[in-house]
PDB file of C-alpha atoms in Angstrom:
ATOM      1  CA  MET A   1     -24.238  37.751 -51.405  1.00  0.00           C
ATOM      2  CA  THR A   2     -22.775  41.024 -50.216  1.00  0.00           C
ATOM      3  CA  GLN A   3     -19.994  41.281 -47.698  1.00  0.00           C
ATOM      4  CA  THR A   4     -22.458  42.473 -45.044  1.00  0.00           C
ATOM      5  CA  GLN A   5     -24.793  39.541 -45.675  1.00  0.00           C
ATOM      6  CA  GLU A   6     -21.874  37.155 -45.513  1.00  0.00           C
ATOM      7  CA  MET A   7     -20.768  38.673 -42.197  1.00  0.00           C
ATOM      8  CA  TYR A   8     -24.302  38.303 -40.791  1.00  0.00           C
ATOM      9  CA  SER A   9     -24.449  34.647 -41.848  1.00  0.00           C
ATOM     10  CA  TYR A  10     -21.127  33.996 -40.052  1.00  0.00           C
ATOM     11  CA  ILE A  11     -22.436  35.753 -36.941  1.00  0.00           C
ATOM     12  CA  LEU A  12     -25.658  33.715 -37.024  1.00  0.00           C
ATOM     13  CA  ALA A  13     -23.688  30.498 -37.488  1.00  0.00           C
ATOM     14  CA  GLY A  14     -21.476  31.453 -34.532  1.00  0.00           C
ATOM     15  CA  ILE A  15     -24.515  32.192 -32.377  1.00  0.00           C
ATOM     16  CA  ALA A  16     -26.074  28.859 -33.374  1.00  0.00           C
ATOM     17  CA  ILE A  17     -22.885  27.026 -32.343  1.00  0.00           C
ATOM     18  CA  ILE A  18     -22.813  28.857 -29.003  1.00  0.00           C
ATOM     19  CA  VAL A  19     -26.470  27.989 -28.349  1.00  0.00           C
ATOM     20  CA  VAL A  20     -25.884  24.315 -29.196  1.00  0.00           C
ATOM     21  CA  LEU A  21     -22.812  24.191 -26.943  1.00  0.00           C
ATOM     22  CA  PHE A  22     -24.717  25.917 -24.126  1.00  0.00           C
ATOM     23  CA  PHE A  23     -27.558  23.394 -24.238  1.00  0.00           C
ATOM     24  CA  ALA A  24     -25.153  20.464 -24.599  1.00  0.00           C
ATOM     25  CA  MET A  25     -23.321  21.627 -21.473  1.00  0.00           C
ATOM     26  CA  ARG A  26     -26.610  22.041 -19.584  1.00  0.00           C
ATOM     27  CA  LEU A  27     -27.729  18.573 -20.672  1.00  0.00           C
ATOM     28  CA  ARG A  28     -24.401  17.064 -19.593  1.00  0.00           C
ATOM     29  CA  ARG A  29     -24.586  18.872 -16.250  1.00  0.00           C
ATOM     30  CA  GLY A  30     -28.163  17.675 -15.803  1.00  0.00           C
ATOM     31  CA  ILE A  31     -27.186  14.070 -16.500  1.00  0.00           C
ATOM     32  CA  GLN A  32     -24.261  14.357 -14.097  1.00  0.00           C
ATOM     33  CA  GLU A  33     -26.509  15.936 -11.422  1.00  0.00           C
ATOM     34  CA  ASP A  34     -29.039  13.123 -11.879  1.00  0.00           C
ATOM     35  CA  ARG A  35     -26.258  10.555 -11.497  1.00  0.00           C
ATOM     36  CA  GLU A  36     -24.956  12.330  -8.400  1.00  0.00           C
ATOM     37  CA  LYS A  37     -28.439  12.212  -6.861  1.00  0.00           C
ATOM     38  CA  ASN A  38     -28.373   8.431  -7.177  1.00  0.00           C
ATOM     39  CA  ALA A  39     -24.700   7.751  -6.527  1.00  0.00           C
ATOM     40  CA  MET A  40     -22.384   9.520  -4.178  1.00  0.00           C
ATOM     41  CA  ILE A  41     -18.654   8.915  -4.125  1.00  0.00           C
ATOM     42  CA  LYS A  42     -16.567   9.761  -1.050  1.00  0.00           C
ATOM     43  CA  ARG A  43     -12.953   9.392  -0.054  1.00  0.00           C
ATOM     44  CA  ILE A  44     -12.071   8.938   3.601  1.00  0.00           C
ATOM     45  CA  THR A  45      -9.216   7.869   5.835  1.00  0.00           C
ATOM     46  CA  GLY A  46     -10.113   5.297   8.466  1.00  0.00           C
ATOM     47  CA  ASP A  47     -10.555   1.650   9.349  1.00  0.00           C
ATOM     48  CA  ILE A  48     -12.806  -0.137   6.849  1.00  0.00           C
ATOM     49  CA  THR A  49     -13.739  -2.757   9.462  1.00  0.00           C
ATOM     50  CA  THR A  50     -15.521  -0.162  11.609  1.00  0.00           C
ATOM     51  CA  LEU A  51     -17.663   1.460   8.916  1.00  0.00           C
ATOM     52  CA  GLU A  52     -21.430   1.261   9.208  1.00  0.00           C
ATOM     53  CA  VAL A  53     -22.199   0.528   5.565  1.00  0.00           C
ATOM     54  CA  ASP A  54     -24.155  -2.224   3.863  1.00  0.00           C
ATOM     55  CA  ALA A  55     -21.011  -3.857   2.461  1.00  0.00           C
ATOM     56  CA  ILE A  56     -17.267  -3.600   2.723  1.00  0.00           C
ATOM     57  CA  VAL A  57     -14.958  -4.960   0.061  1.00  0.00           C
ATOM     58  CA  ASN A  58     -12.150  -7.278   1.031  1.00  0.00           C
ATOM     59  CA  ALA A  59      -8.948  -7.148  -1.032  1.00  0.00           C
ATOM     60  CA  ALA A  60      -8.644 -10.925  -0.829  1.00  0.00           C
ATOM     61  CA  ASN A  61      -6.346 -13.581  -2.220  1.00  0.00           C
ATOM     62  CA  GLU A  62      -7.707 -16.303  -4.507  1.00  0.00           C
ATOM     63  CA  SER A  63      -8.211 -18.784  -1.643  1.00  0.00           C
ATOM     64  CA  LEU A  64     -10.465 -16.348   0.299  1.00  0.00           C
ATOM     65  CA  LEU A  65      -9.062 -17.910   3.461  1.00  0.00           C
ATOM     66  CA  GLY A  66      -7.539 -14.779   4.954  1.00  0.00           C
ATOM     67  CA  GLY A  67      -4.138 -13.217   4.683  1.00  0.00           C
ATOM     68  CA  GLY A  68      -2.344 -10.055   5.670  1.00  0.00           C
ATOM     69  CA  GLY A  69      -3.257  -6.402   5.370  1.00  0.00           C
ATOM     70  CA  VAL A  70      -6.914  -5.504   4.942  1.00  0.00           C
ATOM     71  CA  ASP A  71      -7.780  -9.165   4.278  1.00  0.00           C
ATOM     72  CA  GLY A  72      -6.456 -10.236   7.678  1.00  0.00           C
ATOM     73  CA  ALA A  73      -8.027  -7.244   9.413  1.00  0.00           C
ATOM     74  CA  ILE A  74     -11.461  -8.038   7.957  1.00  0.00           C
ATOM     75  CA  HIS A  75     -11.229 -11.725   8.880  1.00  0.00           C
ATOM     76  CA  ASN A  76     -10.114 -10.834  12.428  1.00  0.00           C
ATOM     77  CA  ALA A  77     -12.889  -8.277  12.934  1.00  0.00           C
ATOM     78  CA  ALA A  78     -15.624 -10.478  11.431  1.00  0.00           C
ATOM     79  CA  GLY A  79     -14.739 -13.523  13.519  1.00  0.00           C
ATOM     80  CA  PRO A  80     -14.294 -17.224  12.699  1.00  0.00           C
ATOM     81  CA  GLU A  81     -17.704 -17.548  11.000  1.00  0.00           C
ATOM     82  CA  LEU A  82     -16.383 -15.555   8.026  1.00  0.00           C
ATOM     83  CA  LEU A  83     -13.575 -18.038   7.462  1.00  0.00           C
ATOM     84  CA  GLU A  84     -16.044 -20.922   7.770  1.00  0.00           C
ATOM     85  CA  GLU A  85     -18.282 -19.435   5.072  1.00  0.00           C
ATOM     86  CA  CYS A  86     -15.297 -18.613   2.839  1.00  0.00           C
ATOM     87  CA  ARG A  87     -14.223 -22.270   2.973  1.00  0.00           C
ATOM     88  CA  THR A  88     -17.561 -23.247   1.388  1.00  0.00           C
ATOM     89  CA  ILE A  89     -17.103 -20.865  -1.580  1.00  0.00           C
ATOM     90  CA  GLY A  90     -14.127 -22.553  -3.177  1.00  0.00           C
ATOM     91  CA  GLY A  91     -12.008 -19.504  -3.898  1.00  0.00           C
ATOM     92  CA  CYS A  92     -12.257 -16.626  -6.327  1.00  0.00           C
ATOM     93  CA  PRO A  93     -10.278 -15.957  -9.531  1.00  0.00           C
ATOM     94  CA  THR A  94      -8.509 -12.629 -10.048  1.00  0.00           C
ATOM     95  CA  GLY A  95     -10.897  -9.899 -11.193  1.00  0.00           C
ATOM     96  CA  GLU A  96     -14.003 -11.649  -9.890  1.00  0.00           C
ATOM     97  CA  ALA A  97     -15.933 -11.209  -6.632  1.00  0.00           C
ATOM     98  CA  ARG A  98     -17.852 -13.288  -4.077  1.00  0.00           C
ATOM     99  CA  ILE A  99     -20.171 -12.200  -1.268  1.00  0.00           C
ATOM    100  CA  THR A 100     -20.554 -13.401   2.327  1.00  0.00           C
ATOM    101  CA  LYS A 101     -22.273 -12.208   5.455  1.00  0.00           C
ATOM    102  CA  GLY A 102     -20.482  -9.629   7.602  1.00  0.00           C
ATOM    103  CA  TYR A 103     -20.776 -11.568  10.876  1.00  0.00           C
ATOM    104  CA  GLY A 104     -19.024  -9.521  13.610  1.00  0.00           C
ATOM    105  CA  LEU A 105     -18.618  -6.449  11.395  1.00  0.00           C
ATOM    106  CA  PRO A 106     -20.992  -3.471  11.361  1.00  0.00           C
ATOM    107  CA  ALA A 107     -21.414  -4.172   7.610  1.00  0.00           C
ATOM    108  CA  LYS A 108     -24.113  -6.648   6.593  1.00  0.00           C
ATOM    109  CA  PHE A 109     -21.949  -8.096   3.786  1.00  0.00           C
ATOM    110  CA  VAL A 110     -18.324  -8.611   2.859  1.00  0.00           C
ATOM    111  CA  ILE A 111     -17.648  -8.629  -0.872  1.00  0.00           C
ATOM    112  CA  HIS A 112     -14.391 -10.448  -1.499  1.00  0.00           C
ATOM    113  CA  THR A 113     -12.521  -9.543  -4.667  1.00  0.00           C
ATOM    114  CA  VAL A 114      -9.100 -10.476  -5.922  1.00  0.00           C
ATOM    115  CA  GLY A 115      -7.016  -7.794  -7.558  1.00  0.00           C
ATOM    116  CA  PRO A 116      -4.034  -8.490  -9.784  1.00  0.00           C
ATOM    117  CA  VAL A 117      -0.425  -8.765  -8.734  1.00  0.00           C
ATOM    118  CA  TYR A 118       1.321  -5.832 -10.425  1.00  0.00           C
ATOM    119  CA  ARG A 119       4.049  -6.881 -12.824  1.00  0.00           C
ATOM    120  CA  ASP A 120       4.866  -4.210 -15.378  1.00  0.00           C
ATOM    121  CA  GLY A 121       1.581  -2.440 -16.139  1.00  0.00           C
ATOM    122  CA  GLU A 122       1.504  -4.175 -19.531  1.00  0.00           C
ATOM    123  CA  SER A 123       0.168  -7.577 -18.452  1.00  0.00           C
ATOM    124  CA  GLY A 124      -3.555  -6.812 -18.229  1.00  0.00           C
ATOM    125  CA  GLU A 125      -3.358  -5.520 -14.653  1.00  0.00           C
ATOM    126  CA  SER A 126      -5.600  -2.493 -15.218  1.00  0.00           C
ATOM    127  CA  GLU A 127      -8.326  -4.597 -16.856  1.00  0.00           C
ATOM    128  CA  LEU A 128      -8.251  -7.118 -14.009  1.00  0.00           C
ATOM    129  CA  LEU A 129      -8.313  -4.354 -11.389  1.00  0.00           C
ATOM    130  CA  ALA A 130     -11.235  -2.630 -13.114  1.00  0.00           C
ATOM    131  CA  SER A 131     -13.043  -5.996 -13.243  1.00  0.00           C
ATOM    132  CA  ALA A 132     -12.521  -6.435  -9.506  1.00  0.00           C
ATOM    133  CA  TYR A 133     -14.280  -3.114  -8.850  1.00  0.00           C
ATOM    134  CA  MET A 134     -17.020  -3.657 -11.444  1.00  0.00           C
ATOM    135  CA  ASN A 135     -17.803  -7.211 -10.291  1.00  0.00           C
ATOM    136  CA  SER A 136     -17.927  -6.035  -6.666  1.00  0.00           C
ATOM    137  CA  LEU A 137     -20.414  -3.328  -7.606  1.00  0.00           C
ATOM    138  CA  GLU A 138     -22.500  -5.804  -9.628  1.00  0.00           C
ATOM    139  CA  LEU A 139     -22.729  -8.125  -6.596  1.00  0.00           C
ATOM    140  CA  ALA A 140     -23.607  -5.163  -4.401  1.00  0.00           C
ATOM    141  CA  LEU A 141     -26.401  -4.109  -6.735  1.00  0.00           C
ATOM    142  CA  GLU A 142     -27.759  -7.685  -6.960  1.00  0.00           C
ATOM    143  CA  ASN A 143     -27.902  -7.837  -3.147  1.00  0.00           C
ATOM    144  CA  GLY A 144     -29.598  -4.490  -2.534  1.00  0.00           C
ATOM    145  CA  VAL A 145     -26.505  -2.763  -1.159  1.00  0.00           C
ATOM    146  CA  ARG A 146     -26.994   1.005  -0.836  1.00  0.00           C
ATOM    147  CA  SER A 147     -23.562   1.823   0.644  1.00  0.00           C
ATOM    148  CA  ILE A 148     -20.242   0.121  -0.087  1.00  0.00           C
ATOM    149  CA  ALA A 149     -16.685   0.791   1.078  1.00  0.00           C
ATOM    150  CA  PHE A 150     -13.603  -0.152  -0.932  1.00  0.00           C
ATOM    151  CA  PRO A 151     -10.000  -0.412   0.248  1.00  0.00           C
ATOM    152  CA  ALA A 152      -7.195   0.340  -2.212  1.00  0.00           C
ATOM    153  CA  ILE A 153      -7.294  -3.041  -3.956  1.00  0.00           C
ATOM    154  CA  SER A 154      -3.924  -4.519  -5.020  1.00  0.00           C
ATOM    155  CA  THR A 155      -1.849  -1.627  -3.609  1.00  0.00           C
ATOM    156  CA  GLY A 156      -0.414  -3.544  -0.663  1.00  0.00           C
ATOM    157  CA  VAL A 157       1.660  -6.671  -1.064  1.00  0.00           C
ATOM    158  CA  TYR A 158       0.398  -7.015  -4.671  1.00  0.00           C
ATOM    159  CA  GLY A 159       2.428  -3.891  -5.496  1.00  0.00           C
ATOM    160  CA  TYR A 160       0.059  -1.900  -7.712  1.00  0.00           C
ATOM    161  CA  PRO A 161       1.199   1.767  -7.791  1.00  0.00           C
ATOM    162  CA  LYS A 162      -1.286   3.725  -5.664  1.00  0.00           C
ATOM    163  CA  GLY A 163      -1.876   6.597  -8.097  1.00  0.00           C
ATOM    164  CA  ASP A 164      -2.467   4.251 -11.030  1.00  0.00           C
ATOM    165  CA  ALA A 165      -4.747   2.040  -8.933  1.00  0.00           C
ATOM    166  CA  ALA A 166      -6.785   5.069  -7.814  1.00  0.00           C
ATOM    167  CA  ARG A 167      -7.339   6.143 -11.431  1.00  0.00           C
ATOM    168  CA  VAL A 168      -8.453   2.639 -12.417  1.00  0.00           C
ATOM    169  CA  ALA A 169     -10.804   2.492  -9.412  1.00  0.00           C
ATOM    170  CA  GLU A 170     -12.391   5.858 -10.210  1.00  0.00           C
ATOM    171  CA  LEU A 171     -12.841   5.004 -13.892  1.00  0.00           C
ATOM    172  CA  ALA A 172     -14.327   1.608 -13.041  1.00  0.00           C
ATOM    173  CA  VAL A 173     -16.836   3.124 -10.623  1.00  0.00           C
ATOM    174  CA  GLU A 174     -17.744   5.883 -13.094  1.00  0.00           C
ATOM    175  CA  GLY A 175     -18.140   3.225 -15.797  1.00  0.00           C
ATOM    176  CA  PHE A 176     -20.393   1.173 -13.551  1.00  0.00           C
ATOM    177  CA  PHE A 177     -22.703   4.127 -12.890  1.00  0.00           C
ATOM    178  CA  ALA A 178     -22.679   5.075 -16.568  1.00  0.00           C
ATOM    179  CA  THR A 179     -24.038   1.609 -17.391  1.00  0.00           C
ATOM    180  CA  HIS A 180     -26.332   1.529 -14.324  1.00  0.00           C
ATOM    181  CA  PRO A 181     -27.725   5.089 -14.163  1.00  0.00           C
ATOM    182  CA  ASP A 182     -30.540   4.057 -11.819  1.00  0.00           C
ATOM    183  CA  ALA A 183     -28.214   2.447  -9.253  1.00  0.00           C
ATOM    184  CA  ASP A 184     -28.757   4.212  -5.933  1.00  0.00           C
ATOM    185  CA  MET A 185     -25.536   3.521  -4.071  1.00  0.00           C
ATOM    186  CA  GLU A 186     -22.968   5.384  -2.009  1.00  0.00           C
ATOM    187  CA  VAL A 187     -19.360   4.382  -2.789  1.00  0.00           C
ATOM    188  CA  ILE A 188     -16.638   5.102  -0.243  1.00  0.00           C
ATOM    189  CA  PHE A 189     -12.937   4.767  -1.036  1.00  0.00           C
ATOM    190  CA  VAL A 190     -11.142   4.114   2.248  1.00  0.00           C
ATOM    191  CA  THR A 191      -7.478   4.752   2.874  1.00  0.00           C
ATOM    192  CA  TYR A 192      -6.273   3.123   6.064  1.00  0.00           C
ATOM    193  CA  GLY A 193      -5.084   5.499   8.702  1.00  0.00           C
TER     194      GLY A 193
END
């Protein structure tokens, strides 16, 4: 093979790599666009108890019997019927989720999930927090929810660092839609304010 032929083969190989990369990027963009058609993720500041969505998520404690922060606000806004229904459930372990009616809330459902108490970041907190988001989304999907609003789970009295919790939440939601590409659901992350 002459030097010229060798140069042409390198050029052709380079062009082939560029073409493959171009189509891989288009395919990835197409998959992402398809996912975005089905699932939309928003971030807002507001009061989760006033949102007109199919379901809101309650950052609950394991008893599900109300507490402070968003948990107390949701119980207060929903009315005493929510507490009555929660008493019949029997609690909820950390990382899992339970669903109730919304009662006095604009939302049809309340999905109660228990996030982890933050210790040192090395005690399985991120896995439990991701499970709280994933299990909430699974319940939402099973119940035909098309729009769901999440508070910042575990970032209040449970002490999870907000930036770390946000990354876990985003990865969990992305992971959910990666494993459920046909899920048609709007996800709203709500910061109180």
